[in-house]
Amino acid sequence: MNTELLKRVVIREARPEDDAAIGELLVEAFVTQYAQKLPEVVYTEERKQSLRDTASKRAVAKVLVAELEGRVVGTVALWPPGAPGSEAWVPGAADLRHLATAVELHGQGLSVPLLEAAERLAREWRVPAICLHVRQGAAGVARMYQRRGFLREPSADLDTPAVYLEAYVLTFQD
């Protein structure tokens, strides 16, 4: 973890002027990450367009960004309970998605402040849990979430025509 870098990072809510940067960051991070670790994964133009559609995400979810020296270098989105498109299976839970950091900063610990901010937000919402899905085979991503206390929940896996997603949940204790 690069503590000097993290001291300079500001976590904030995304603004409309961030949309293009967030979209490109998501496409680059997802395509690069999965291309290296899961070469069988192919990102279609439709999927890339979906990742780039930050305005639609902001309409239903809280999209957070990590900003470094005026540049968006990370993002995560948190769907509140019952929001359109939420994949949370726990009643009243938030749904975490689209965690990504700039490729040149992978491995620097930038996901930590983004996840901390998302977890704080979920606690402010007083939700019982945060649900998320990880592409099957993305073991490093799964381990990152497990280190934060997320537990595997196979009964909530999603088997879509394009991908198999493994479910994880972080339950809050009062």
Short mmCIF file of C-alpha atoms in Angstrom, two decimals, residues 17-173:
data_model
loop_
_atom_site.label_atom_id
_atom_site.label_comp_id
_atom_site.label_asym_id
_atom_site.label_seq_id
_atom_site.Cartn_x
_atom_site.Cartn_y
_atom_site.Cartn_z
CA GLU A 17 -18.39 16.55 -15.35
CA ASP A 18 -16.71 13.35 -14.06
CA ASP A 19 -18.89 11.02 -16.16
CA ALA A 20 -16.57 10.62 -19.16
CA ALA A 21 -13.48 10.07 -16.99
CA ILE A 22 -15.29 7.51 -14.83
CA GLY A 23 -16.58 5.65 -17.88
CA GLU A 24 -13.16 5.42 -19.51
CA LEU A 25 -11.53 4.43 -16.22
CA LEU A 26 -14.03 1.58 -15.80
CA VAL A 27 -13.54 0.30 -19.34
CA GLU A 28 -9.75 0.47 -19.14
CA ALA A 29 -9.56 -1.11 -15.69
CA PHE A 30 -12.04 -3.92 -16.39
CA VAL A 31 -10.69 -4.76 -19.83
CA THR A 32 -7.07 -4.68 -18.65
CA GLN A 33 -7.69 -6.56 -15.41
CA TYR A 34 -9.71 -9.34 -16.95
CA ALA A 35 -7.60 -9.57 -20.09
CA GLN A 36 -4.55 -10.35 -17.96
CA LYS A 37 -6.17 -12.66 -15.43
CA LEU A 38 -9.03 -14.17 -17.42
CA PRO A 39 -8.08 -14.19 -21.11
CA GLU A 40 -11.33 -15.92 -22.06
CA VAL A 41 -13.30 -12.82 -21.01
CA VAL A 42 -14.35 -10.62 -23.90
CA TYR A 43 -15.85 -7.19 -23.36
CA THR A 44 -18.38 -6.39 -26.06
CA GLU A 45 -19.02 -2.85 -27.24
CA GLU A 46 -22.42 -3.08 -25.55
CA ARG A 47 -20.78 -3.89 -22.19
CA LYS A 48 -18.24 -1.09 -22.64
CA GLN A 49 -21.06 1.34 -23.36
CA SER A 50 -22.86 0.19 -20.22
CA LEU A 51 -19.71 0.81 -18.17
CA ARG A 52 -19.38 4.27 -19.70
CA ASP A 53 -22.96 5.24 -18.85
CA THR A 54 -22.13 6.96 -15.58
CA ALA A 55 -25.06 9.39 -15.78
CA SER A 56 -27.55 6.51 -15.54
CA LYS A 57 -25.69 5.09 -12.54
CA ARG A 58 -25.68 8.47 -10.80
CA ALA A 59 -29.46 8.68 -11.31
CA VAL A 60 -30.04 5.63 -9.08
CA ALA A 61 -26.84 5.08 -7.09
CA LYS A 62 -24.18 7.03 -5.23
CA VAL A 63 -21.11 7.07 -7.42
CA LEU A 64 -17.92 7.94 -5.58
CA VAL A 65 -14.58 8.90 -7.07
CA ALA A 66 -11.00 8.97 -5.88
CA GLU A 67 -9.38 12.17 -7.10
CA LEU A 68 -5.62 12.69 -7.22
CA GLU A 69 -4.29 16.10 -8.20
CA GLY A 70 -7.52 16.96 -9.99
CA ARG A 71 -7.78 13.66 -11.88
CA VAL A 72 -10.31 10.85 -11.33
CA VAL A 73 -8.20 7.77 -10.53
CA GLY A 74 -10.79 5.48 -8.95
CA THR A 75 -14.49 4.89 -8.61
CA VAL A 76 -17.11 2.76 -6.90
CA ALA A 77 -20.92 2.82 -6.97
CA LEU A 78 -23.37 1.96 -4.21
CA TRP A 79 -27.03 1.27 -5.01
CA PRO A 80 -29.36 2.05 -2.09
CA PRO A 81 -31.96 -0.51 -1.00
CA GLY A 82 -34.65 -1.03 -3.62
CA ALA A 83 -32.99 1.15 -6.26
CA PRO A 84 -33.69 0.19 -9.88
CA GLY A 85 -31.08 -2.27 -11.10
CA SER A 86 -29.91 -3.29 -7.63
CA GLU A 87 -28.74 -6.90 -7.42
CA ALA A 88 -28.79 -7.01 -3.60
CA TRP A 89 -30.49 -10.16 -2.37
CA VAL A 90 -30.55 -9.30 1.35
CA PRO A 91 -33.72 -7.32 2.17
CA GLY A 92 -32.84 -3.66 2.72
CA ALA A 93 -29.20 -4.10 1.68
CA ALA A 94 -27.05 -1.87 -0.51
CA ASP A 95 -25.46 -3.19 -3.72
CA LEU A 96 -21.79 -2.36 -4.40
CA ARG A 97 -20.56 -2.32 -7.99
CA HIS A 98 -18.02 -0.92 -10.42
CA LEU A 99 -15.01 -0.65 -8.16
CA ALA A 100 -12.06 0.30 -10.34
CA THR A 101 -8.80 2.19 -10.13
CA ALA A 102 -6.57 3.67 -12.80
CA VAL A 103 -4.47 0.88 -14.30
CA GLU A 104 -1.18 2.64 -13.57
CA LEU A 105 -2.16 2.76 -9.87
CA HIS A 106 -3.19 -0.89 -9.46
CA GLY A 107 -1.65 -2.41 -6.37
CA GLN A 108 -1.22 0.94 -4.60
CA GLY A 109 -4.11 0.43 -2.16
CA LEU A 110 -6.45 2.90 -3.83
CA SER A 111 -9.42 0.56 -3.45
CA VAL A 112 -9.16 0.85 0.36
CA PRO A 113 -10.37 4.46 0.74
CA LEU A 114 -13.06 3.89 -1.91
CA LEU A 115 -14.41 0.84 -0.07
CA GLU A 116 -14.14 2.62 3.29
CA ALA A 117 -16.22 5.50 1.91
CA ALA A 118 -18.82 3.12 0.43
CA GLU A 119 -19.06 1.22 3.72
CA ARG A 120 -19.47 4.51 5.66
CA LEU A 121 -22.24 5.54 3.29
CA ALA A 122 -24.00 2.20 3.73
CA ARG A 123 -23.81 2.59 7.50
CA GLU A 124 -25.28 6.13 7.17
CA TRP A 125 -28.14 4.55 5.23
CA ARG A 126 -28.51 2.10 8.13
CA VAL A 127 -28.63 -0.90 5.82
CA PRO A 128 -28.10 -4.37 7.29
CA ALA A 129 -25.54 -5.36 4.66
CA ILE A 130 -23.71 -4.65 1.42
CA CYS A 131 -24.10 -7.22 -1.35
CA LEU A 132 -21.81 -7.56 -4.35
CA HIS A 133 -20.88 -9.96 -7.13
CA VAL A 134 -17.44 -10.92 -8.45
CA ARG A 135 -16.79 -12.54 -11.80
CA GLN A 136 -16.03 -16.23 -11.29
CA GLY A 137 -12.29 -16.78 -11.59
CA ALA A 138 -11.32 -13.31 -10.36
CA ALA A 139 -9.72 -14.78 -7.24
CA GLY A 140 -7.64 -11.70 -6.39
CA VAL A 141 -10.71 -9.48 -6.45
CA ALA A 142 -12.60 -11.94 -4.26
CA ARG A 143 -9.71 -12.07 -1.76
CA MET A 144 -9.68 -8.25 -1.56
CA TYR A 145 -13.34 -8.23 -0.53
CA GLN A 146 -12.87 -11.15 1.86
CA ARG A 147 -10.05 -9.26 3.62
CA ARG A 148 -12.61 -6.51 4.29
CA GLY A 149 -15.00 -9.00 5.88
CA PHE A 150 -17.22 -9.93 2.93
CA LEU A 151 -18.36 -13.55 3.07
CA ARG A 152 -19.13 -15.83 0.15
CA GLU A 153 -22.87 -16.49 -0.34
CA PRO A 154 -23.25 -19.15 -3.08
CA SER A 155 -27.05 -19.13 -2.88
CA ALA A 156 -27.03 -15.59 -4.36
CA ASP A 157 -24.71 -16.30 -7.31
CA LEU A 158 -25.89 -15.00 -10.68
CA ASP A 159 -25.53 -17.19 -13.76
CA THR A 160 -26.15 -14.86 -16.69
CA PRO A 161 -25.77 -15.79 -20.35
CA ALA A 162 -22.55 -13.76 -20.51
CA VAL A 163 -20.90 -14.45 -17.16
CA TYR A 164 -21.11 -16.36 -13.87
CA LEU A 165 -20.98 -14.01 -10.87
CA GLU A 166 -20.17 -15.16 -7.35
CA ALA A 167 -21.99 -13.44 -4.49
CA TYR A 168 -20.43 -11.87 -1.40
CA VAL A 169 -22.01 -10.05 1.53
CA LEU A 170 -20.76 -7.78 4.30
CA THR A 171 -23.19 -7.80 7.21
CA PHE A 172 -23.15 -4.92 9.66
CA GLN A 173 -23.29 -5.65 13.36
#
